[in-house]
Amino acid sequence: MFGVVQNIVLYWGIGRWWRPRKRSPLEKLIDESRSPVERLIRSVLRAIGASYLVAVVLFVINTPLLVASGNLASPIALLIGPLLVLLTSVALVCGFLLMLVAGVPVLADVFGALTRWSLAAAEWCVHAADQLPLGSAYLPSLPGWWLVGFYGLVGVVVLWGWRRAKWFVLAVPAWVLVAALLPGPSKPADELRATFLSVGHGGCVVMETPDGRCLIYDCGTTSGPDAVRRVIALYLWSRGIRRVDELFVSHADADHFNGIGELVRRFPVGRVTFTPSFVDKPAADVAEVVAILKRADVPIRTVSAGERFEAGDVTFEVLHPPAVGPPGVENERSLVLVVRHAGHTILLTGDLEKAGSDIVLSLPTTPCDVLMAPHHGSQGAFPSALRTWASPKCLLVSRGNLYSNFVTERHTGVPTWDTFTHGALTVRSHPTGLVVEGHKSGLKEVVRSK
């Protein structure tokens, strides 16, 4: 698709717009009066200017397709594009010559070195440019009707000619402004939405509070950080979310936090909240994510049992872990978060199990409407005592398969839904009641009504 669009614009547009103009006798005389060096310098400058004009046109033409297919825009391409064309052209020519002179060792070494150096220089330019502010930006996907309108305007300008289609040329930036002003979906001012995304074996719960904030509980999966691009970012953009106000990380296991780096690349993040033992885990991926947050200047805080905070009329209470301990693996120190809104309660448990479960079960009972099944719904992490202690009206499971050792409604005695079967599960808390919806299966169950 990119190649087709580029070829049309290059052949029918740029090829005609910048066709060399026939010079007048006076212009020829003036040019002949210049020294050879001056003529050479002016020719080089004209070539550079033309290459950058072509880069600008191709950037405008290609960016909507890049945003639509990969949610990526690269303004820095305007600066390094012509340089990359030069370097890759040198590599292409030298590589071809290398094949021709392969039997001559001296020449083969020379052309081989030039090919390697050109490609290495191109790679260095790309990596260096990507580190610059605004070198690249991740944007929401563009609707199909907007793309049709944009390339319709481009087609008119290219085929008709920009001199005869001046009004259409002016309409292109106006149409781009329309994309920037597209509103997100309307959001009820008195509703809390908590969506358990289907990221496979991992976890990500996106909470949209009535006052417009976005808070996320966990951001990771065993399939790796790419889940942020494939699932999390797309969902946030579809909901009109442009900023994550706070990210809660349940514990220091990679399938619960390895998407943080990609999330920070795509969205401003107001703060990341860890458990007391998170940064102390001697693991390279933990050190890496802490370094990423520091480089991005994202504040980090630590919470422990007993702390409470609010987001408008939504309240959060930390039940676990305590400031120190318990001993054992990170699962046992998972962040257990109670979310309350409009008389409804959602209990988020991460991978809570063993000694961690014992500590939580020793606390006063916390009846809830929605319980996140601990440890992705493992039967071993859901003892009957937990069901009695929490008295959930329904159980939501974030998992990537249907192995037999996972809990089902037969084991729990309450409605149990999982993201593998139903896709993303959205809990909608409203003063009139609480509803669970499955995005893939079409599930819609009233859990509690008033």
Short mmCIF file of C-alpha atoms in Angstrom, two decimals:
data_model
loop_
_atom_site.label_atom_id
_atom_site.label_comp_id
_atom_site.label_asym_id
_atom_site.label_seq_id
_atom_site.Cartn_x
_atom_site.Cartn_y
_atom_site.Cartn_z
CA MET A 1 0.00 0.00 0.00
CA PHE A 2 2.79 2.42 0.95
CA GLY A 3 4.64 1.66 -2.29
CA VAL A 4 1.54 2.21 -4.44
CA VAL A 5 0.76 5.57 -2.85
CA GLN A 6 4.38 6.72 -3.07
CA ASN A 7 4.72 5.74 -6.74
CA ILE A 8 1.53 7.56 -7.69
CA VAL A 9 2.62 10.73 -5.91
CA LEU A 10 6.19 10.58 -7.22
CA TYR A 11 5.18 9.90 -10.85
CA TRP A 12 1.97 11.88 -11.27
CA GLY A 13 2.62 14.60 -8.72
CA ILE A 14 6.22 15.48 -7.93
CA GLY A 15 7.41 14.43 -11.40
CA ARG A 16 5.16 17.08 -12.96
CA TRP A 17 5.26 19.78 -10.28
CA TRP A 18 9.05 20.05 -10.18
CA ARG A 19 9.83 19.37 -13.82
CA PRO A 20 12.90 21.47 -14.75
CA ARG A 21 11.87 24.87 -16.12
CA LYS A 22 13.32 26.08 -19.37
CA ARG A 23 15.80 28.86 -18.59
CA SER A 24 15.80 32.21 -20.36
CA PRO A 25 18.89 33.38 -22.30
CA LEU A 26 19.65 35.88 -19.53
CA GLU A 27 19.56 33.14 -16.88
CA LYS A 28 21.89 31.00 -18.99
CA LEU A 29 24.30 33.92 -19.37
CA ILE A 30 24.29 34.61 -15.62
CA ASP A 31 24.93 30.94 -14.87
CA GLU A 32 27.82 30.79 -17.34
CA SER A 33 29.42 33.82 -15.67
CA ARG A 34 29.73 31.90 -12.38
CA SER A 35 32.82 29.94 -11.48
CA PRO A 36 32.74 26.12 -11.74
CA VAL A 37 32.94 25.84 -7.94
CA GLU A 38 29.98 28.18 -7.45
CA ARG A 39 27.95 26.30 -10.06
CA LEU A 40 28.75 23.04 -8.32
CA ILE A 41 27.75 24.41 -4.90
CA ARG A 42 24.46 25.80 -6.26
CA SER A 43 23.68 22.48 -7.95
CA VAL A 44 24.32 20.58 -4.73
CA LEU A 45 22.16 23.00 -2.73
CA ARG A 46 19.34 22.69 -5.28
CA ALA A 47 19.54 18.90 -5.07
CA ILE A 48 19.45 19.00 -1.26
CA GLY A 49 16.51 21.41 -1.29
CA ALA A 50 14.62 19.25 -3.77
CA SER A 51 15.27 16.12 -1.71
CA TYR A 52 13.86 17.77 1.39
CA LEU A 53 10.80 19.02 -0.49
CA VAL A 54 10.20 15.47 -1.68
CA ALA A 55 10.68 14.24 1.91
CA VAL A 56 8.04 16.69 3.14
CA VAL A 57 5.53 15.57 0.52
CA LEU A 58 6.13 11.86 1.21
CA PHE A 59 5.89 12.46 4.97
CA VAL A 60 2.48 14.08 4.56
CA ILE A 61 1.32 11.31 2.23
CA ASN A 62 2.61 8.35 4.24
CA THR A 63 1.94 9.43 7.83
CA PRO A 64 -1.83 8.68 7.82
CA LEU A 65 -1.12 5.14 6.58
CA LEU A 66 1.56 4.67 9.26
CA VAL A 67 -0.81 5.89 11.95
CA ALA A 68 -3.64 3.69 10.67
CA SER A 69 -1.49 0.55 10.50
CA GLY A 70 0.99 1.02 13.37
CA ASN A 71 -0.19 4.07 15.35
CA LEU A 72 3.21 5.65 14.72
CA ALA A 73 4.20 9.05 13.35
CA SER A 74 7.88 9.99 12.89
CA PRO A 75 8.40 13.74 12.43
CA ILE A 76 12.15 13.17 12.62
CA ALA A 77 11.91 11.47 9.21
CA LEU A 78 11.70 14.97 7.70
CA LEU A 79 15.24 15.63 8.96
CA ILE A 80 16.98 12.33 8.32
CA GLY A 81 15.01 11.03 5.33
CA PRO A 82 17.24 12.40 2.54
CA LEU A 83 20.38 11.38 4.45
CA LEU A 84 19.07 7.83 4.80
CA VAL A 85 18.26 7.73 1.08
CA LEU A 86 21.86 8.75 0.33
CA LEU A 87 23.39 6.21 2.73
CA THR A 88 21.23 3.30 1.58
CA SER A 89 21.85 4.23 -2.08
CA VAL A 90 25.61 4.10 -1.45
CA ALA A 91 25.18 0.72 0.23
CA LEU A 92 23.07 -0.56 -2.67
CA VAL A 93 25.55 0.56 -5.33
CA CYS A 94 28.58 -0.69 -3.39
CA GLY A 95 26.86 -4.01 -2.69
CA PHE A 96 26.19 -4.47 -6.41
CA LEU A 97 29.78 -3.60 -7.27
CA LEU A 98 30.96 -6.02 -4.57
CA MET A 99 29.23 -8.86 -6.40
CA LEU A 100 30.88 -7.84 -9.67
CA VAL A 101 34.42 -7.70 -8.23
CA ALA A 102 34.14 -10.62 -5.82
CA GLY A 103 37.13 -12.27 -7.50
CA VAL A 104 39.40 -9.26 -6.86
CA PRO A 105 40.21 -9.31 -3.12
CA VAL A 106 41.41 -5.69 -2.84
CA LEU A 107 38.35 -4.20 -4.57
CA ALA A 108 36.02 -6.60 -2.78
CA ASP A 109 37.39 -5.44 0.58
CA VAL A 110 36.91 -1.78 -0.38
CA PHE A 111 33.32 -2.15 -1.59
CA GLY A 112 32.46 -4.49 1.29
CA ALA A 113 33.72 -1.94 3.81
CA LEU A 114 31.77 0.88 2.12
CA THR A 115 28.59 -1.23 2.20
CA ARG A 116 29.00 -2.04 5.91
CA TRP A 117 29.85 1.54 6.85
CA SER A 118 26.90 2.97 4.92
CA LEU A 119 24.41 0.61 6.53
CA ALA A 120 25.94 1.12 9.98
CA ALA A 121 25.72 4.90 9.55
CA ALA A 122 22.07 4.61 8.49
CA GLU A 123 21.26 2.46 11.52
CA TRP A 124 23.07 4.89 13.84
CA CYS A 125 21.09 7.83 12.41
CA VAL A 126 17.78 6.05 12.99
CA HIS A 127 18.59 5.13 16.61
CA ALA A 128 20.00 8.57 17.42
CA ALA A 129 17.02 10.37 15.86
CA ASP A 130 14.55 8.17 17.74
CA GLN A 131 16.03 9.40 21.04
CA LEU A 132 15.36 13.05 20.21
CA PRO A 133 12.29 14.78 21.71
CA LEU A 134 9.34 14.37 19.35
CA GLY A 135 11.45 12.03 17.20
CA SER A 136 8.44 9.74 17.05
CA ALA A 137 4.96 9.79 18.48
CA TYR A 138 2.27 7.17 18.99
CA LEU A 139 -1.23 8.26 17.99
CA PRO A 140 -4.74 6.81 17.98
CA SER A 141 -5.89 4.95 14.89
CA LEU A 142 -7.65 6.96 12.21
CA PRO A 143 -11.21 6.05 11.16
CA GLY A 144 -11.70 4.67 7.66
CA TRP A 145 -13.92 7.55 6.51
CA TRP A 146 -11.18 10.04 7.39
CA LEU A 147 -8.57 8.10 5.38
CA VAL A 148 -10.90 7.95 2.37
CA GLY A 149 -11.44 11.72 2.57
CA PHE A 150 -7.71 12.44 2.97
CA TYR A 151 -6.55 10.33 0.03
CA GLY A 152 -9.45 11.60 -2.05
CA LEU A 153 -8.11 15.15 -1.59
CA VAL A 154 -4.57 13.95 -2.31
CA GLY A 155 -5.77 12.23 -5.48
CA VAL A 156 -7.42 15.41 -6.75
CA VAL A 157 -4.27 17.46 -6.11
CA VAL A 158 -1.95 14.87 -7.70
CA LEU A 159 -4.02 14.17 -10.82
CA TRP A 160 -5.32 17.71 -11.39
CA GLY A 161 -2.15 19.56 -10.46
CA TRP A 162 -1.59 21.78 -7.46
CA ARG A 163 -1.82 25.02 -9.47
CA ARG A 164 -5.35 24.18 -10.61
CA ALA A 165 -6.37 22.56 -7.29
CA LYS A 166 -5.22 25.23 -4.84
CA TRP A 167 -8.41 25.00 -2.78
CA PHE A 168 -7.94 21.26 -2.44
CA VAL A 169 -4.34 21.84 -1.32
CA LEU A 170 -5.66 24.11 1.44
CA ALA A 171 -8.29 21.51 2.33
CA VAL A 172 -5.62 18.88 3.14
CA PRO A 173 -4.31 20.62 6.35
CA ALA A 174 -7.92 21.45 7.27
CA TRP A 175 -8.79 17.75 7.00
CA VAL A 176 -5.77 16.90 9.17
CA LEU A 177 -7.13 19.32 11.78
CA VAL A 178 -10.43 17.42 11.70
CA ALA A 179 -8.54 14.26 12.73
CA ALA A 180 -6.88 16.11 15.62
CA LEU A 181 -10.26 17.31 16.88
CA LEU A 182 -12.09 13.98 16.65
CA PRO A 183 -13.89 13.47 19.98
CA GLY A 184 -13.54 10.30 22.02
CA PRO A 185 -16.53 8.23 23.10
CA SER A 186 -18.96 9.86 25.49
CA LYS A 187 -18.52 8.78 29.10
CA PRO A 188 -21.25 8.85 31.78
CA ALA A 189 -20.27 11.26 34.54
CA ASP A 190 -21.43 8.90 37.29
CA GLU A 191 -20.03 5.57 36.08
CA LEU A 192 -16.90 3.63 36.97
CA ARG A 193 -15.65 1.30 34.23
CA ALA A 194 -13.14 -1.42 35.10
CA THR A 195 -12.08 -3.45 32.06
CA PHE A 196 -10.11 -6.68 32.46
CA LEU A 197 -8.29 -6.79 29.13
CA SER A 198 -7.62 -10.07 27.34
CA VAL A 199 -3.81 -10.03 27.25
CA GLY A 200 -3.28 -13.77 27.60
CA HIS A 201 -1.43 -15.09 30.65
CA GLY A 202 -0.88 -11.80 32.44
CA GLY A 203 -2.97 -8.95 33.67
CA CYS A 204 -4.22 -5.47 32.88
CA VAL A 205 -7.27 -3.81 34.41
CA VAL A 206 -8.14 -0.36 33.05
CA MET A 207 -10.24 1.73 35.45
CA GLU A 208 -11.99 4.84 34.14
CA THR A 209 -13.29 6.94 37.01
CA PRO A 210 -16.31 9.24 36.77
CA ASP A 211 -14.09 12.33 37.11
CA GLY A 212 -12.19 11.42 33.93
CA ARG A 213 -9.09 9.76 35.33
CA CYS A 214 -7.55 6.56 34.02
CA LEU A 215 -5.92 4.15 36.47
CA ILE A 216 -4.42 0.81 35.48
CA TYR A 217 -3.77 -2.25 37.61
CA ASP A 218 -0.91 -4.31 36.13
CA CYS A 219 0.50 -4.09 32.62
CA GLY A 220 2.12 -7.30 31.41
CA THR A 221 1.82 -10.75 29.88
CA THR A 222 3.98 -13.79 29.19
CA SER A 223 3.75 -13.01 25.46
CA GLY A 224 5.90 -9.93 26.07
CA PRO A 225 5.62 -6.13 25.81
CA ASP A 226 4.06 -6.34 22.34
CA ALA A 227 0.70 -6.88 24.07
CA VAL A 228 0.73 -3.16 24.90
CA ARG A 229 0.71 -2.33 21.20
CA ARG A 230 -1.73 -5.09 20.22
CA VAL A 231 -4.24 -4.78 23.06
CA ILE A 232 -3.70 -2.18 25.76
CA ALA A 233 -2.84 0.88 23.67
CA LEU A 234 -5.57 0.15 21.14
CA TYR A 235 -8.15 -0.15 23.89
CA LEU A 236 -7.07 3.08 25.57
CA TRP A 237 -7.20 5.00 22.30
CA SER A 238 -10.59 3.51 21.44
CA ARG A 239 -11.86 4.90 24.75
CA GLY A 240 -10.48 8.35 24.02
CA ILE A 241 -7.82 7.99 26.75
CA ARG A 242 -4.66 10.02 26.11
CA ARG A 243 -3.06 9.86 29.57
CA VAL A 244 -2.67 7.25 32.32
CA ASP A 245 -2.96 8.99 35.68
CA GLU A 246 -1.65 6.10 37.74
CA LEU A 247 -0.38 2.58 37.19
CA PHE A 248 -0.55 0.06 40.05
CA VAL A 249 1.81 -2.92 39.77
CA SER A 250 0.72 -5.89 41.84
CA HIS A 251 4.14 -7.53 42.20
CA ALA A 252 7.54 -8.03 40.58
CA ASP A 253 6.74 -10.90 38.19
CA ALA A 254 7.34 -10.00 34.54
CA ASP A 255 3.89 -11.05 33.30
CA HIS A 256 2.44 -8.26 35.44
CA PHE A 257 4.79 -5.37 34.56
CA ASN A 258 6.80 -6.08 31.38
CA GLY A 259 4.58 -3.76 29.33
CA ILE A 260 5.46 -0.66 31.33
CA GLY A 261 8.21 0.49 28.95
CA GLU A 262 5.93 0.35 25.91
CA LEU A 263 3.10 2.02 27.83
CA VAL A 264 5.36 4.92 28.82
CA ARG A 265 6.48 5.30 25.19
CA ARG A 266 2.88 5.69 24.04
CA PHE A 267 1.18 7.60 26.87
CA PRO A 268 2.05 10.18 29.51
CA VAL A 269 1.96 8.37 32.86
CA GLY A 270 1.32 10.43 35.97
CA ARG A 271 2.67 7.97 38.53
CA VAL A 272 3.58 4.31 39.04
CA THR A 273 2.81 2.58 42.35
CA PHE A 274 4.81 -0.43 43.51
CA THR A 275 4.69 -2.75 46.51
CA PRO A 276 7.49 -2.40 49.12
CA SER A 277 9.48 -5.38 47.82
CA PHE A 278 9.23 -4.60 44.09
CA VAL A 279 12.46 -2.66 43.52
CA ASP A 280 14.39 -5.00 45.84
CA LYS A 281 13.93 -8.03 43.59
CA PRO A 282 17.36 -8.85 42.12
CA ALA A 283 16.19 -9.22 38.52
CA ALA A 284 17.36 -7.46 35.36
CA ASP A 285 13.83 -6.74 34.13
CA VAL A 286 12.95 -5.03 37.43
CA ALA A 287 16.05 -2.82 37.24
CA GLU A 288 15.28 -2.04 33.60
CA VAL A 289 11.72 -0.89 34.23
CA VAL A 290 12.81 1.30 37.17
CA ALA A 291 15.47 2.86 34.91
CA ILE A 292 12.87 3.48 32.19
CA LEU A 293 10.61 5.30 34.64
CA LYS A 294 13.48 7.44 35.90
CA ARG A 295 14.52 8.40 32.36
CA ALA A 296 10.92 9.30 31.54
CA ASP A 297 10.68 11.30 34.79
CA VAL A 298 7.67 9.27 35.97
CA PRO A 299 7.22 9.51 39.76
CA ILE A 300 7.34 6.24 41.70
CA ARG A 301 5.67 5.59 45.03
CA THR A 302 5.36 2.60 47.34
CA VAL A 303 2.17 1.59 49.15
CA SER A 304 1.44 -0.97 51.85
CA ALA A 305 -1.50 -2.30 53.83
CA GLY A 306 -3.71 0.29 55.48
CA GLU A 307 -3.25 3.12 52.97
CA ARG A 308 -6.28 4.72 51.36
CA PHE A 309 -6.74 7.21 48.56
CA GLU A 310 -9.45 8.60 46.31
CA ALA A 311 -10.14 9.44 42.68
CA GLY A 312 -13.25 11.56 42.82
CA ASP A 313 -16.01 9.42 44.34
CA VAL A 314 -14.01 6.20 43.83
CA THR A 315 -12.03 5.03 46.86
CA PHE A 316 -9.08 2.65 47.00
CA GLU A 317 -7.87 0.70 50.02
CA VAL A 318 -4.69 -1.37 50.18
CA LEU A 319 -5.24 -4.63 52.10
CA HIS A 320 -1.89 -6.27 51.30
CA PRO A 321 1.10 -6.51 51.47
CA PRO A 322 2.35 -5.12 54.78
CA ALA A 323 5.37 -2.80 54.80
CA VAL A 324 7.63 -5.82 55.44
CA GLY A 325 7.14 -9.41 54.26
CA PRO A 326 5.76 -11.96 54.16
CA PRO A 327 8.73 -14.13 53.13
CA GLY A 328 8.50 -16.28 50.03
CA VAL A 329 8.01 -15.55 46.33
CA GLU A 330 6.63 -12.29 44.96
CA ASN A 331 3.15 -13.79 44.51
CA GLU A 332 2.74 -13.83 48.27
CA ARG A 333 3.34 -10.07 48.39
CA SER A 334 0.84 -9.20 45.65
CA LEU A 335 -0.95 -5.88 45.93
CA VAL A 336 -4.54 -6.49 47.04
CA LEU A 337 -6.61 -3.44 46.21
CA VAL A 338 -10.23 -2.78 47.21
CA VAL A 339 -12.03 -0.46 44.78
CA ARG A 340 -15.33 1.04 45.95
CA HIS A 341 -17.85 3.09 44.01
CA ALA A 342 -21.58 3.77 44.40
CA GLY A 343 -21.92 1.05 47.05
CA HIS A 344 -20.17 -1.55 44.85
CA THR A 345 -16.88 -3.26 45.59
CA ILE A 346 -14.25 -4.71 43.24
CA LEU A 347 -11.38 -6.70 44.78
CA LEU A 348 -8.13 -6.92 42.77
CA THR A 349 -5.74 -9.63 43.96
CA GLY A 350 -2.84 -10.05 41.47
CA ASP A 351 -1.19 -13.45 42.06
CA LEU A 352 -2.02 -13.66 45.77
CA GLU A 353 -1.42 -17.11 47.28
CA LYS A 354 -0.05 -19.11 50.25
CA ALA A 355 1.26 -16.91 53.10
CA GLY A 356 -0.17 -13.82 51.42
CA SER A 357 -3.64 -15.36 51.34
CA ASP A 358 -3.35 -16.34 55.00
CA ILE A 359 -2.60 -12.72 55.97
CA VAL A 360 -5.52 -11.36 53.95
CA LEU A 361 -7.92 -13.98 55.33
CA SER A 362 -6.95 -12.95 58.87
CA LEU A 363 -8.34 -9.45 58.19
CA PRO A 364 -11.99 -8.50 58.73
CA THR A 365 -14.18 -9.94 55.97
CA THR A 366 -14.49 -7.79 52.85
CA PRO A 367 -17.64 -8.81 50.90
CA CYS A 368 -17.33 -7.79 47.26
CA ASP A 369 -19.40 -7.74 44.10
CA VAL A 370 -16.53 -8.62 41.77
CA LEU A 371 -13.46 -10.64 42.74
CA MET A 372 -10.41 -10.99 40.51
CA ALA A 373 -9.45 -14.65 40.76
CA PRO A 374 -5.96 -14.80 42.31
CA HIS A 375 -3.07 -16.13 40.23
CA HIS A 376 -5.03 -16.23 36.94
CA GLY A 377 -7.69 -18.49 38.41
CA SER A 378 -5.46 -21.27 39.69
CA GLN A 379 -7.49 -23.61 41.88
CA GLY A 380 -4.64 -23.71 44.41
CA ALA A 381 -4.86 -19.94 44.88
CA PHE A 382 -8.63 -19.96 45.47
CA PRO A 383 -9.31 -21.87 48.70
CA SER A 384 -12.87 -22.17 49.98
CA ALA A 385 -11.92 -19.84 52.85
CA LEU A 386 -11.34 -17.02 50.36
CA ARG A 387 -14.80 -17.50 48.87
CA THR A 388 -16.32 -17.33 52.36
CA TRP A 389 -14.21 -14.31 53.32
CA ALA A 390 -14.96 -12.26 50.18
CA SER A 391 -18.49 -13.56 49.41
CA PRO A 392 -18.17 -12.48 45.75
CA LYS A 393 -21.21 -12.20 43.53
CA CYS A 394 -19.04 -13.06 40.53
CA LEU A 395 -15.47 -14.08 39.75
CA LEU A 396 -13.41 -12.70 36.84
CA VAL A 397 -10.37 -14.61 35.59
CA SER A 398 -7.56 -13.14 33.48
CA ARG A 399 -5.96 -16.04 31.64
CA GLY A 400 -4.71 -17.21 28.27
CA ASN A 401 -5.98 -20.81 28.11
CA LEU A 402 -8.44 -23.28 29.64
CA TYR A 403 -6.22 -25.73 31.49
CA SER A 404 -8.09 -28.07 33.81
CA ASN A 405 -6.50 -26.68 37.00
CA PHE A 406 -8.30 -23.34 36.62
CA VAL A 407 -11.40 -22.50 38.62
CA THR A 408 -14.83 -22.71 37.02
CA GLU A 409 -18.31 -21.94 38.28
CA ARG A 410 -18.55 -25.58 39.39
CA HIS A 411 -15.57 -25.03 41.71
CA THR A 412 -16.51 -21.57 42.99
CA GLY A 413 -20.26 -21.75 43.32
CA VAL A 414 -20.60 -18.26 41.84
CA PRO A 415 -20.76 -16.98 38.22
CA THR A 416 -17.21 -17.22 36.83
CA TRP A 417 -16.11 -15.58 33.59
CA ASP A 418 -12.68 -15.56 31.99
CA THR A 419 -10.98 -13.39 29.37
CA PHE A 420 -9.97 -16.42 27.26
CA THR A 421 -13.62 -17.26 26.59
CA HIS A 422 -15.30 -13.86 26.68
CA GLY A 423 -12.52 -11.51 25.61
CA ALA A 424 -12.17 -8.29 27.59
CA LEU A 425 -14.57 -8.14 30.54
CA THR A 426 -15.92 -4.73 31.50
CA VAL A 427 -17.43 -4.06 34.91
CA ARG A 428 -19.70 -1.00 34.87
CA SER A 429 -20.55 0.43 38.28
CA HIS A 430 -23.40 2.92 38.33
CA PRO A 431 -25.63 4.21 41.15
CA THR A 432 -28.42 2.08 39.66
CA GLY A 433 -26.44 -1.17 39.65
CA LEU A 434 -23.43 -3.15 38.45
CA VAL A 435 -23.12 -4.96 35.11
CA VAL A 436 -20.45 -7.24 33.60
CA GLU A 437 -20.04 -7.29 29.81
CA GLY A 438 -17.93 -9.60 27.61
CA HIS A 439 -16.57 -7.91 24.49
CA LYS A 440 -16.06 -11.07 22.41
CA SER A 441 -18.88 -13.29 23.59
CA GLY A 442 -21.54 -10.60 23.96
CA LEU A 443 -22.00 -11.52 27.61
CA LYS A 444 -24.07 -9.00 29.59
CA GLU A 445 -24.99 -9.90 33.15
CA VAL A 446 -26.52 -7.71 35.84
CA VAL A 447 -24.54 -8.58 38.94
CA ARG A 448 -26.33 -6.20 41.24
CA SER A 449 -29.24 -3.80 40.76
CA LYS A 450 -30.73 -1.13 42.98
#
